[in-house]
Amino acid sequence: MREVEIIGFKRANLGRAEANRLRAEGNVPGVLYGGDEQVHFYAPAIQFRPVLYTPEACFIKLNIEGTEYRAIVQESQWHPVSEALLHVDLLQLFAGKPIKMDIPVRATGNAIGVKNGGTLILKNPRLKVKALPKNMPEVIEIDVTNLRIGKSIKVGQLPTDNFEFLTSSLVTVVNIAIPRALRGKSAEELEAAENEAEEEASAE
């Protein structure tokens, strides 16, 4: 799993006025949960860019005045107008304690259905996963090479390796949309059209 270092400082004073002052100086107030006690801290907002301004998942190495913690983002709060980051809640990681994260999905391979005119649609770009920190995947890769027009892959069809999906097994992750010219066709007609397209491609 990718790891991003955040260097922060303990908050001497709590309260809205102090939080607003920190934000005005380009910092983000936050709280680290999950340990023996809550840790109130602040860190420069720019340090959170590789954590929150990307679809990729990651762990955080939080360094607060020399004390290091491993953590994940539990919640982030944003300004409704400026979309500036206002507050971050982090959850401390422990080696033997399972965690839950939203992990991005990546489709691999060149789908047969796309070659034959269909459109690949990623219905759920992130899936909720539960695992020990050491087993948490950075990305869920789905091989769509054999996916045909009108077909889909559901969560329950995906392999797992020392982790479990919390997203329902019935949820569609990716599918091949039927092109306009083939809409209304039966499954048999779609398959026949695909076979014909494959034969034409092979003959070229």
Coordinates of N, CA and C in Angstrom, one line a residue:
M1 N 0.8 -1.2 0.0 CA 0.0 0.0 0.0 C 0.9 1.3 0.0
R2 N 0.5 2.2 -0.8 CA 1.2 3.5 -0.9 C 1.1 4.2 0.5
E3 N 2.2 4.8 0.9 CA 2.2 5.5 2.2 C 2.7 7.0 2.0
V4 N 1.9 7.9 2.6 CA 2.2 9.3 2.5 C 2.5 9.8 3.9
E5 N 3.6 10.6 4.0 CA 4.0 11.2 5.3 C 3.4 12.5 5.5
I6 N 2.8 12.7 6.7 CA 2.2 14.0 7.1 C 3.0 14.4 8.3
I7 N 3.5 15.6 8.3 CA 4.3 16.1 9.5 C 3.4 17.2 10.1
G8 N 3.0 16.9 11.3 CA 2.1 17.8 12.0 C 2.6 18.2 13.4
F9 N 1.8 19.0 14.1 CA 2.1 19.6 15.4 C 0.9 19.5 16.3
K10 N 1.2 19.3 17.6 CA 0.2 19.2 18.6 C -0.6 20.5 18.7
R11 N -1.9 20.5 18.9 CA -2.6 21.7 19.2 C -2.6 22.0 20.6
A12 N -2.1 23.2 20.9 CA -2.1 23.7 22.3 C -3.4 24.1 22.8
N13 N -4.2 24.7 21.9 CA -5.5 25.2 22.2 C -6.6 24.7 21.3
L14 N -7.7 24.3 21.8 CA -8.8 23.8 21.0 C -9.9 24.9 20.9
G15 N -10.9 24.6 20.0 CA -12.0 25.6 19.9 C -12.0 26.2 18.5
R16 N -13.2 26.8 18.2 CA -13.4 27.3 16.8 C -12.5 28.4 16.4
A17 N -12.2 29.4 17.3 CA -11.4 30.5 17.0 C -9.9 30.0 16.7
E18 N -9.4 29.1 17.5 CA -8.1 28.6 17.2 C -8.1 27.8 15.9
A19 N -9.1 27.0 15.6 CA -9.2 26.3 14.4 C -9.2 27.2 13.2
N20 N -10.0 28.3 13.2 CA -10.0 29.3 12.2 C -8.7 30.0 11.9
R21 N -8.0 30.2 13.0 CA -6.7 30.9 12.9 C -5.7 29.9 12.2
L22 N -5.7 28.6 12.5 CA -4.9 27.7 11.9 C -5.2 27.6 10.4
R23 N -6.5 27.6 10.0 CA -6.9 27.5 8.6 C -6.4 28.8 7.9
A24 N -6.5 29.9 8.5 CA -6.1 31.1 7.9 C -4.6 31.1 7.6
E25 N -3.8 30.3 8.3 CA -2.4 30.2 8.1 C -2.0 29.1 7.2
G26 N -3.1 28.5 6.6 CA -2.8 27.4 5.6 C -2.7 26.0 6.2
N27 N -3.1 25.9 7.4 CA -3.1 24.6 8.1 C -4.5 23.9 8.2
V28 N -4.5 22.6 8.5 CA -5.7 21.9 8.7 C -5.7 21.3 10.0
P29 N -6.7 21.6 10.9 CA -6.8 20.9 12.2 C -7.3 19.5 12.0
G30 N -6.9 18.6 12.9 CA -7.3 17.2 12.8 C -7.3 16.5 14.1
V31 N -7.8 15.3 14.1 CA -7.8 14.4 15.3 C -7.5 13.0 14.9
L32 N -6.6 12.4 15.7 CA -6.2 11.0 15.5 C -7.0 10.2 16.5
Y33 N -7.8 9.3 16.0 CA -8.6 8.4 16.9 C -8.0 7.0 16.8
G34 N -8.5 6.1 17.7 CA -8.2 4.7 17.7 C -7.2 4.2 18.7
G35 N -6.4 5.1 19.2 CA -5.4 4.8 20.2 C -5.9 4.9 21.7
D36 N -5.0 4.9 22.6 CA -5.4 5.0 24.0 C -6.0 6.4 24.3
E37 N -5.6 7.4 23.5 CA -6.3 8.7 23.7 C -6.3 9.4 22.4
Q38 N -7.2 10.4 22.2 CA -7.3 11.1 21.0 C -6.1 12.1 21.0
V39 N -5.6 12.3 19.7 CA -4.5 13.2 19.5 C -4.9 14.4 18.6
H40 N -5.0 15.6 19.2 CA -5.4 16.7 18.4 C -4.1 17.4 17.8
F41 N -4.2 17.6 16.5 CA -3.0 18.1 15.8 C -3.4 19.0 14.7
Y42 N -2.4 19.6 14.0 CA -2.6 20.4 12.8 C -1.4 20.2 11.9
A43 N -1.7 20.3 10.6 CA -0.6 20.1 9.6 C -0.9 21.0 8.4
P44 N 0.1 21.4 7.6 CA -0.1 22.2 6.4 C -1.1 21.5 5.5
A45 N -2.0 22.3 4.9 CA -3.1 21.7 4.1 C -2.5 21.0 2.8
I46 N -1.4 21.6 2.3 CA -0.8 21.1 1.1 C -0.3 19.6 1.2
Q47 N 0.0 19.2 2.5 CA 0.5 17.9 2.7 C -0.6 16.8 2.4
F48 N -1.8 17.2 2.5 CA -2.9 16.3 2.3 C -3.3 16.1 0.8
R49 N -2.7 16.8 -0.1 CA -3.0 16.7 -1.5 C -2.8 15.3 -2.0
P50 N -1.6 14.6 -1.8 CA -1.5 13.3 -2.3 C -2.3 12.2 -1.6
V51 N -3.1 12.7 -0.5 CA -3.9 11.8 0.2 C -5.4 11.9 -0.3
L52 N -5.8 13.1 -0.4 CA -7.3 13.4 -0.6 C -7.6 13.9 -2.0
Y53 N -6.6 14.4 -2.8 CA -6.9 14.9 -4.1 C -6.5 13.9 -5.2
T54 N -6.7 12.6 -4.9 CA -6.4 11.5 -5.8 C -7.4 10.4 -5.5
P55 N -7.7 9.6 -6.6 CA -8.6 8.4 -6.4 C -7.8 7.2 -5.8
E56 N -6.5 7.3 -5.6 CA -5.8 6.2 -5.1 C -5.9 6.1 -3.6
A57 N -5.8 4.9 -3.1 CA -5.8 4.6 -1.7 C -4.4 4.7 -1.1
C58 N -4.3 5.0 0.2 CA -3.0 5.1 0.8 C -3.1 5.0 2.3
F59 N -2.0 4.7 2.9 CA -1.8 4.8 4.4 C -1.1 6.1 4.7
I60 N -1.2 6.6 5.9 CA -0.6 7.8 6.3 C 0.5 7.5 7.4
K61 N 1.7 8.0 7.2 CA 2.6 8.0 8.3 C 2.6 9.4 8.9
L62 N 2.0 9.5 10.1 CA 1.8 10.8 10.7 C 2.9 11.0 11.8
N63 N 3.6 12.1 11.5 CA 4.7 12.4 12.4 C 4.3 13.7 13.2
I64 N 4.0 13.5 14.5 CA 3.7 14.7 15.3 C 4.8 15.0 16.3
E65 N 5.6 15.9 16.0 CA 6.7 16.4 16.8 C 7.5 15.2 17.3
G66 N 7.9 14.3 16.3 CA 8.8 13.2 16.5 C 8.1 11.9 16.9
T67 N 6.8 11.9 17.2 CA 6.1 10.7 17.5 C 5.4 10.2 16.2
E68 N 5.6 9.0 15.8 CA 5.0 8.5 14.5 C 3.8 7.6 14.8
Y69 N 2.8 7.7 13.9 CA 1.7 6.9 13.9 C 1.4 6.5 12.5
R70 N 0.8 5.3 12.3 CA 0.3 4.9 11.0 C -1.2 5.0 11.1
A71 N -1.8 5.6 10.0 CA -3.2 5.9 10.1 C -3.8 5.9 8.7
I72 N -5.2 6.0 8.7 CA -5.9 6.2 7.4 C -6.9 7.3 7.7
V73 N -7.4 7.9 6.6 CA -8.4 8.9 6.7 C -9.7 8.3 7.0
Q74 N -10.3 8.7 8.1 CA -11.7 8.3 8.5 C -12.8 9.2 8.0
E75 N -12.5 10.5 8.0 CA -13.4 11.4 7.5 C -12.7 12.8 7.2
S76 N -13.2 13.5 6.2 CA -12.7 14.8 5.9 C -13.9 15.8 5.7
Q77 N -13.7 17.0 6.1 CA -14.7 18.0 6.0 C -14.2 19.1 5.1
W78 N -15.1 19.6 4.2 CA -14.8 20.6 3.2 C -15.7 21.8 3.3
H79 N -15.2 22.9 2.9 CA -16.0 24.1 2.8 C -17.0 24.0 1.7
P80 N -18.3 24.3 1.9 CA -19.3 24.0 0.8 C -19.2 24.9 -0.4
V81 N -18.5 26.1 -0.2 CA -18.4 27.0 -1.4 C -17.0 27.0 -2.0
S82 N -15.9 27.2 -1.1 CA -14.6 27.2 -1.6 C -14.0 25.8 -1.8
E83 N -14.6 24.8 -1.2 CA -14.1 23.4 -1.3 C -12.8 23.3 -0.6
A84 N -12.4 24.2 0.2 CA -11.2 24.1 1.0 C -11.3 23.0 2.1
L85 N -10.2 22.3 2.3 CA -10.2 21.3 3.4 C -10.3 22.0 4.7
L86 N -11.3 21.6 5.6 CA -11.5 22.2 6.9 C -11.0 21.4 8.0
H87 N -11.1 20.1 8.0 CA -10.8 19.2 9.1 C -10.6 17.8 8.6
V88 N -9.8 17.1 9.3 CA -9.5 15.7 9.0 C -9.5 14.8 10.2
D89 N -10.2 13.7 10.2 CA -10.2 12.7 11.2 C -9.4 11.5 10.7
L90 N -8.4 11.1 11.5 CA -7.6 9.9 11.1 C -7.9 8.8 12.1
L91 N -7.7 7.6 11.6 CA -7.9 6.4 12.5 C -6.5 5.7 12.5
Q92 N -6.0 5.5 13.8 CA -4.7 4.9 13.9 C -4.8 3.4 13.6
L93 N -3.7 2.9 12.9 CA -3.6 1.5 12.5 C -2.8 0.7 13.5
F94 N -3.3 -0.5 13.7 CA -2.5 -1.5 14.5 C -2.4 -2.8 13.7
A95 N -1.3 -3.5 13.7 CA -1.0 -4.6 12.9 C -2.1 -5.7 12.9
G96 N -2.6 -6.0 14.1 CA -3.5 -7.1 14.3 C -5.0 -6.7 14.3
K97 N -5.3 -5.5 13.9 CA -6.7 -5.0 14.0 C -7.2 -4.7 12.5
P98 N -8.2 -5.4 12.1 CA -8.8 -5.2 10.7 C -9.3 -3.7 10.6
I99 N -9.2 -3.2 9.4 CA -9.7 -1.9 9.0 C -10.6 -2.0 7.8
K100 N -11.3 -0.9 7.6 CA -12.2 -0.8 6.4 C -11.8 0.4 5.6
M101 N -11.7 0.1 4.3 CA -11.3 1.2 3.4 C -12.1 1.1 2.0
D102 N -12.2 2.2 1.4 CA -12.8 2.2 0.0 C -11.6 2.1 -1.0
I103 N -11.5 1.0 -1.7 CA -10.4 0.8 -2.6 C -10.8 0.9 -4.0
P104 N -10.0 1.7 -4.8 CA -10.3 1.9 -6.2 C -10.3 0.6 -7.1
V105 N -11.1 0.6 -8.1 CA -11.1 -0.5 -9.1 C -10.4 -0.1 -10.3
R106 N -9.7 -1.0 -10.9 CA -9.0 -0.8 -12.2 C -9.3 -1.9 -13.2
A107 N -9.9 -1.6 -14.3 CA -10.2 -2.7 -15.3 C -8.9 -2.9 -16.2
T108 N -8.6 -4.1 -16.4 CA -7.4 -4.5 -17.2 C -7.8 -5.3 -18.4
G109 N -7.0 -5.3 -19.4 CA -7.3 -6.1 -20.6 C -8.2 -5.3 -21.6
N110 N -8.3 -5.8 -22.8 CA -9.1 -5.3 -23.9 C -10.3 -6.1 -24.1
A111 N -11.4 -5.7 -23.6 CA -12.6 -6.5 -23.6 C -13.1 -6.9 -25.0
I112 N -13.5 -8.1 -25.2 CA -14.1 -8.6 -26.4 C -15.3 -7.7 -26.8
G113 N -16.1 -7.4 -25.8 CA -17.3 -6.6 -26.1 C -17.0 -5.2 -26.6
V114 N -15.9 -4.6 -26.1 CA -15.5 -3.3 -26.6 C -15.0 -3.4 -28.1
K115 N -14.2 -4.4 -28.4 CA -13.7 -4.7 -29.7 C -14.9 -4.8 -30.7
N116 N -16.0 -5.3 -30.2 CA -17.2 -5.5 -31.1 C -18.2 -4.4 -31.0
G117 N -17.8 -3.2 -30.5 CA -18.7 -2.1 -30.5 C -19.3 -1.6 -29.2
G118 N -19.2 -2.4 -28.2 CA -19.7 -2.1 -26.9 C -18.9 -1.0 -26.2
T119 N -19.4 -0.5 -25.1 CA -18.7 0.5 -24.2 C -18.5 -0.1 -22.8
L120 N -17.3 0.0 -22.4 CA -17.0 -0.4 -21.1 C -17.4 0.6 -20.0
I121 N -18.2 0.2 -19.1 CA -18.7 1.2 -18.1 C -18.3 0.7 -16.7
L122 N -17.5 1.5 -15.9 CA -17.2 1.1 -14.6 C -18.3 1.7 -13.7
K123 N -19.1 0.8 -13.2 CA -20.3 1.2 -12.5 C -20.0 1.6 -11.0
N124 N -19.0 0.9 -10.5 CA -18.6 1.2 -9.1 C -17.0 1.4 -9.1
P125 N -16.5 2.6 -9.1 CA -15.1 2.8 -9.2 C -14.4 2.5 -7.9
R126 N -15.1 2.3 -6.8 CA -14.5 2.0 -5.5 C -15.4 1.0 -4.8
L127 N -14.7 0.0 -4.1 CA -15.4 -1.0 -3.3 C -14.9 -1.0 -1.9
K128 N -15.8 -1.2 -1.0 CA -15.4 -1.2 0.5 C -14.8 -2.6 0.8
V129 N -13.6 -2.5 1.4 CA -12.9 -3.7 1.7 C -12.5 -3.8 3.2
K130 N -12.5 -5.0 3.8 CA -12.1 -5.1 5.2 C -10.9 -6.1 5.2
A131 N -9.8 -5.7 5.9 CA -8.6 -6.5 6.0 C -7.7 -6.0 7.0
L132 N -6.7 -6.8 7.4 CA -5.6 -6.3 8.2 C -4.8 -5.4 7.4
P133 N -4.2 -4.4 8.0 CA -3.4 -3.4 7.3 C -2.4 -4.0 6.3
K134 N -1.7 -5.1 6.7 CA -0.7 -5.7 5.8 C -1.4 -6.4 4.6
N135 N -2.7 -6.7 4.6 CA -3.3 -7.4 3.5 C -4.2 -6.5 2.7
M136 N -4.3 -5.2 3.1 CA -5.2 -4.3 2.4 C -4.7 -4.0 1.0
P137 N -5.4 -4.3 -0.1 CA -5.0 -4.1 -1.4 C -4.9 -2.6 -1.8
E138 N -4.0 -2.2 -2.6 CA -3.9 -0.8 -3.0 C -5.0 -0.5 -4.1
V139 N -5.3 -1.5 -4.9 CA -6.2 -1.4 -6.0 C -6.9 -2.8 -6.3
I140 N -8.1 -2.8 -6.7 CA -8.8 -4.0 -7.1 C -8.7 -4.1 -8.7
E141 N -7.9 -5.0 -9.2 CA -7.8 -5.2 -10.6 C -8.8 -6.2 -11.1
I142 N -9.5 -5.9 -12.2 CA -10.5 -6.8 -12.8 C -10.1 -7.0 -14.3
D143 N -9.9 -8.3 -14.6 CA -9.6 -8.6 -16.0 C -10.9 -8.7 -16.8
V144 N -11.0 -7.8 -17.7 CA -12.3 -7.7 -18.5 C -12.1 -8.3 -19.9
T145 N -11.0 -9.0 -20.2 CA -10.7 -9.5 -21.5 C -11.8 -10.2 -22.2
N146 N -12.4 -11.1 -21.4 CA -13.5 -12.0 -22.0 C -14.9 -11.5 -21.8
L147 N -15.0 -10.2 -21.4 CA -16.3 -9.7 -21.1 C -17.0 -9.3 -22.4
R148 N -18.2 -9.8 -22.7 CA -18.9 -9.6 -23.9 C -20.0 -8.5 -23.8
I149 N -20.5 -8.1 -24.9 CA -21.6 -7.1 -24.9 C -22.8 -7.5 -24.1
G150 N -23.3 -6.6 -23.2 CA -24.4 -6.9 -22.4 C -24.1 -7.7 -21.2
K151 N -22.9 -8.1 -21.0 CA -22.5 -8.9 -19.8 C -21.8 -8.0 -18.7
S152 N -21.8 -8.5 -17.5 CA -21.2 -7.7 -16.4 C -20.4 -8.6 -15.4
I153 N -19.7 -7.9 -14.6 CA -19.0 -8.6 -13.5 C -19.4 -8.0 -12.2
K154 N -19.9 -8.9 -11.3 CA -20.4 -8.5 -10.0 C -19.3 -8.7 -8.9
V155 N -19.5 -8.1 -7.8 CA -18.6 -8.2 -6.7 C -18.4 -9.6 -6.3
G156 N -19.4 -10.4 -6.3 CA -19.3 -11.8 -5.9 C -18.5 -12.7 -6.8
Q157 N -18.2 -12.2 -8.0 CA -17.3 -12.9 -8.9 C -15.9 -12.6 -8.8
L158 N -15.5 -11.6 -7.9 CA -14.1 -11.2 -7.8 C -13.4 -12.1 -6.8
P159 N -12.1 -12.4 -7.1 CA -11.3 -13.2 -6.2 C -10.9 -12.3 -5.0
T160 N -10.6 -12.9 -3.9 CA -10.1 -12.2 -2.7 C -8.9 -12.9 -2.2
D161 N -8.0 -12.1 -1.6 CA -6.7 -12.6 -1.1 C -6.5 -12.0 0.3
N162 N -6.9 -12.8 1.3 CA -6.7 -12.3 2.7 C -7.5 -11.0 3.0
F163 N -8.5 -10.8 2.2 CA -9.4 -9.6 2.6 C -10.8 -10.0 2.2
E164 N -11.8 -9.2 2.6 CA -13.2 -9.5 2.2 C -13.9 -8.2 1.7
F165 N -14.8 -8.4 0.8 CA -15.6 -7.2 0.3 C -16.8 -7.0 1.3
L166 N -17.0 -5.7 1.6 CA -18.1 -5.4 2.4 C -19.2 -4.9 1.5
T167 N -18.9 -4.5 0.3 CA -19.9 -4.2 -0.7 C -20.6 -5.4 -1.1
S168 N -22.0 -5.3 -1.3 CA -22.8 -6.5 -1.6 C -22.3 -7.3 -2.8
S169 N -22.3 -8.6 -2.7 CA -21.9 -9.5 -3.7 C -22.7 -9.3 -5.0
L170 N -23.9 -8.7 -4.9 CA -24.8 -8.6 -6.0 C -24.6 -7.3 -6.8
V171 N -23.7 -6.4 -6.3 CA -23.5 -5.2 -6.9 C -22.6 -5.3 -8.2
T172 N -23.1 -4.7 -9.3 CA -22.3 -4.8 -10.5 C -21.1 -3.8 -10.5
V173 N -20.0 -4.3 -10.8 CA -18.8 -3.4 -10.8 C -18.5 -2.8 -12.2
V174 N -18.5 -3.7 -13.2 CA -18.2 -3.2 -14.5 C -19.1 -4.0 -15.5
N175 N -19.5 -3.3 -16.6 CA -20.3 -4.0 -17.6 C -20.0 -3.4 -19.0
I176 N -20.4 -4.2 -20.0 CA -20.3 -3.7 -21.4 C -21.6 -3.3 -21.9
A177 N -21.8 -2.0 -22.1 CA -23.1 -1.5 -22.6 C -23.3 -1.9 -24.0
I178 N -24.6 -2.2 -24.3 CA -25.0 -2.6 -25.7 C -25.0 -1.3 -26.6
P179 N -24.4 -1.4 -27.7 CA -24.4 -0.3 -28.7 C -25.8 0.0 -29.2
R180 N -26.1 1.2 -29.6 CA -27.4 1.6 -30.1 C -28.0 0.7 -31.1
A181 N -27.1 0.3 -32.1 CA -27.5 -0.6 -33.2 C -28.0 -1.9 -32.8
L182 N -27.6 -2.4 -31.6 CA -27.9 -3.8 -31.2 C -29.0 -3.8 -30.0
R183 N -29.4 -2.6 -29.6 CA -30.4 -2.6 -28.5 C -31.7 -3.2 -28.9
G184 N -32.3 -4.0 -28.0 CA -33.5 -4.7 -28.3 C -33.3 -6.1 -28.8
K185 N -32.1 -6.5 -29.1 CA -31.7 -7.8 -29.6 C -31.7 -8.8 -28.4
S186 N -32.0 -10.0 -28.7 CA -32.0 -11.1 -27.7 C -30.5 -11.5 -27.4
A187 N -30.3 -12.2 -26.3 CA -28.9 -12.7 -26.0 C -28.3 -13.5 -27.1
E188 N -29.1 -14.3 -27.7 CA -28.6 -15.1 -28.9 C -28.2 -14.2 -30.0
E189 N -29.0 -13.2 -30.3 CA -28.7 -12.3 -31.4 C -27.5 -11.5 -31.1
L190 N -27.3 -11.1 -29.9 CA -26.1 -10.3 -29.5 C -24.8 -11.2 -29.7
E191 N -24.9 -12.4 -29.2 CA -23.8 -13.3 -29.4 C -23.5 -13.6 -30.8
A192 N -24.5 -13.7 -31.7 CA -24.3 -13.9 -33.1 C -23.6 -12.7 -33.7
A193 N -24.1 -11.5 -33.3 CA -23.5 -10.3 -33.9 C -22.0 -10.2 -33.5
E194 N -21.7 -10.6 -32.2 CA -20.3 -10.5 -31.8 C -19.5 -11.5 -32.5
N195 N -20.0 -12.7 -32.7 CA -19.2 -13.7 -33.4 C -19.0 -13.3 -34.9
E196 N -19.9 -12.6 -35.5 CA -19.8 -12.1 -36.8 C -18.7 -11.1 -36.9
A197 N -18.7 -10.2 -35.9 CA -17.7 -9.1 -35.8 C -16.3 -9.7 -35.6
E198 N -16.2 -10.7 -34.8 CA -14.9 -11.3 -34.6 C -14.4 -12.0 -35.9
E199 N -15.3 -12.7 -36.6 CA -14.9 -13.3 -37.8 C -14.4 -12.3 -38.9
E200 N -15.1 -11.2 -38.9 CA -14.7 -10.1 -39.9 C -13.4 -9.6 -39.5
A201 N -13.1 -9.4 -38.2 CA -11.9 -8.8 -37.7 C -10.7 -9.8 -38.0
S202 N -11.0 -11.1 -37.9 CA -10.0 -12.1 -38.1 C -9.6 -12.2 -39.6
A203 N -10.6 -11.9 -40.5 CA -10.4 -12.0 -41.9 C -9.6 -10.9 -42.5
E204 N -9.6 -9.8 -41.7 CA -8.9 -8.6 -42.2 C -7.4 -8.7 -42.2

